[in-house]
Amino acid sequence: MAGWGDDPVMAELQRALAEDWTPAEVKEERDSTGTSFDVVTVEKAGERKEFRSDHLAFHRYVEGLMEDYGLSYS
């Protein structure tokens, strides 16, 4: 998992949420090297977007989103 520095994917997700996108799904994926990624799917007006990051700050942010929106890993 990447470190605590800035995560551009988290910044994109935060901008989407500020523009009224709503978290719809959260899942965890692993790549072939075993790296774990959080994947957040947001939706707005029938559109969906995915945000995927292995960054520790993103993971912590996603934990808060799950709590705020009543989501769990699918």
PDB file of C-alpha atoms in Angstrom:
ATOM      1  CA  MET A   1       0.000   0.000   0.000  1.00  0.00           C
ATOM      2  CA  ALA A   2       1.318   3.430  -0.901  1.00  0.00           C
ATOM      3  CA  GLY A   3       2.180   5.953   1.824  1.00  0.00           C
ATOM      4  CA  TRP A   4       0.452   8.927   3.444  1.00  0.00           C
ATOM      5  CA  GLY A   5       1.393  11.659   0.927  1.00  0.00           C
ATOM      6  CA  ASP A   6      -1.015  13.315  -1.478  1.00  0.00           C
ATOM      7  CA  ASP A   7      -3.210  10.970  -3.480  1.00  0.00           C
ATOM      8  CA  PRO A   8      -4.564  12.460  -6.717  1.00  0.00           C
ATOM      9  CA  VAL A   9      -7.249   9.743  -6.932  1.00  0.00           C
ATOM     10  CA  MET A  10      -8.577  10.722  -3.510  1.00  0.00           C
ATOM     11  CA  ALA A  11      -8.663  14.367  -4.612  1.00  0.00           C
ATOM     12  CA  GLU A  12     -10.684  13.369  -7.708  1.00  0.00           C
ATOM     13  CA  LEU A  13     -13.109  11.376  -5.562  1.00  0.00           C
ATOM     14  CA  GLN A  14     -13.530  14.290  -3.159  1.00  0.00           C
ATOM     15  CA  ARG A  15     -14.272  16.623  -6.096  1.00  0.00           C
ATOM     16  CA  ALA A  16     -16.875  14.181  -7.420  1.00  0.00           C
ATOM     17  CA  LEU A  17     -18.573  14.013  -4.023  1.00  0.00           C
ATOM     18  CA  ALA A  18     -18.580  17.828  -3.856  1.00  0.00           C
ATOM     19  CA  GLU A  19     -20.366  17.763  -7.236  1.00  0.00           C
ATOM     20  CA  ASP A  20     -23.158  15.588  -5.767  1.00  0.00           C
ATOM     21  CA  TRP A  21     -21.923  12.170  -6.887  1.00  0.00           C
ATOM     22  CA  THR A  22     -22.978   9.529  -4.345  1.00  0.00           C
ATOM     23  CA  PRO A  23     -20.952   6.486  -3.265  1.00  0.00           C
ATOM     24  CA  ALA A  24     -22.813   3.376  -4.429  1.00  0.00           C
ATOM     25  CA  GLU A  25     -20.325   0.542  -3.955  1.00  0.00           C
ATOM     26  CA  VAL A  26     -16.972  -0.141  -2.320  1.00  0.00           C
ATOM     27  CA  LYS A  27     -14.824  -3.168  -3.051  1.00  0.00           C
ATOM     28  CA  GLU A  28     -11.301  -4.357  -2.485  1.00  0.00           C
ATOM     29  CA  GLU A  29      -9.221  -5.781  -5.307  1.00  0.00           C
ATOM     30  CA  ARG A  30      -5.747  -7.299  -5.498  1.00  0.00           C
ATOM     31  CA  ASP A  31      -3.435  -7.264  -8.461  1.00  0.00           C
ATOM     32  CA  SER A  32      -1.135 -10.092  -9.549  1.00  0.00           C
ATOM     33  CA  THR A  33       1.577  -8.907  -7.144  1.00  0.00           C
ATOM     34  CA  GLY A  34      -0.787  -8.997  -4.165  1.00  0.00           C
ATOM     35  CA  THR A  35      -1.172  -5.218  -3.881  1.00  0.00           C
ATOM     36  CA  SER A  36      -4.548  -4.345  -2.405  1.00  0.00           C
ATOM     37  CA  PHE A  37      -6.667  -1.551  -3.909  1.00  0.00           C
ATOM     38  CA  ASP A  38      -9.834   0.104  -2.664  1.00  0.00           C
ATOM     39  CA  VAL A  39     -12.343   0.757  -5.444  1.00  0.00           C
ATOM     40  CA  VAL A  40     -15.167   3.243  -4.923  1.00  0.00           C
ATOM     41  CA  THR A  41     -18.011   3.457  -7.421  1.00  0.00           C
ATOM     42  CA  VAL A  42     -20.041   6.660  -7.367  1.00  0.00           C
ATOM     43  CA  GLU A  43     -23.202   7.479  -9.258  1.00  0.00           C
ATOM     44  CA  LYS A  44     -25.146  10.528 -10.378  1.00  0.00           C
ATOM     45  CA  ALA A  45     -28.080  10.806 -12.779  1.00  0.00           C
ATOM     46  CA  GLY A  46     -27.643   7.245 -14.017  1.00  0.00           C
ATOM     47  CA  GLU A  47     -23.890   7.608 -14.637  1.00  0.00           C
ATOM     48  CA  ARG A  48     -21.229   5.687 -12.725  1.00  0.00           C
ATOM     49  CA  LYS A  49     -17.537   6.369 -12.129  1.00  0.00           C
ATOM     50  CA  GLU A  50     -14.874   4.280 -10.398  1.00  0.00           C
ATOM     51  CA  PHE A  51     -11.972   5.510  -8.312  1.00  0.00           C
ATOM     52  CA  ARG A  52      -9.213   2.970  -7.560  1.00  0.00           C
ATOM     53  CA  SER A  53      -6.162   3.495  -5.345  1.00  0.00           C
ATOM     54  CA  ASP A  54      -3.728   1.567  -3.170  1.00  0.00           C
ATOM     55  CA  HIS A  55      -2.867   4.684  -1.164  1.00  0.00           C
ATOM     56  CA  LEU A  56      -3.152   4.440   2.628  1.00  0.00           C
ATOM     57  CA  ALA A  57      -4.833   7.862   2.896  1.00  0.00           C
ATOM     58  CA  PHE A  58      -7.399   6.747   0.284  1.00  0.00           C
ATOM     59  CA  HIS A  59      -8.069   3.571   2.287  1.00  0.00           C
ATOM     60  CA  ARG A  60      -8.692   5.576   5.461  1.00  0.00           C
ATOM     61  CA  TYR A  61     -10.941   7.975   3.557  1.00  0.00           C
ATOM     62  CA  VAL A  62     -12.910   5.056   2.100  1.00  0.00           C
ATOM     63  CA  GLU A  63     -13.409   3.631   5.605  1.00  0.00           C
ATOM     64  CA  GLY A  64     -15.057   6.921   6.561  1.00  0.00           C
ATOM     65  CA  LEU A  65     -17.222   6.906   3.427  1.00  0.00           C
ATOM     66  CA  MET A  66     -18.414   3.392   4.215  1.00  0.00           C
ATOM     67  CA  GLU A  67     -19.408   4.492   7.693  1.00  0.00           C
ATOM     68  CA  ASP A  68     -21.090   7.708   6.477  1.00  0.00           C
ATOM     69  CA  TYR A  69     -23.062   5.999   3.680  1.00  0.00           C
ATOM     70  CA  GLY A  70     -23.759   2.630   5.326  1.00  0.00           C
ATOM     71  CA  LEU A  71     -21.614   0.732   2.817  1.00  0.00           C
ATOM     72  CA  SER A  72     -19.387  -2.301   3.223  1.00  0.00           C
ATOM     73  CA  TYR A  73     -16.931  -4.081   0.968  1.00  0.00           C
ATOM     74  CA  SER A  74     -18.739  -6.079  -1.684  1.00  0.00           C
TER      75      SER A  74
END
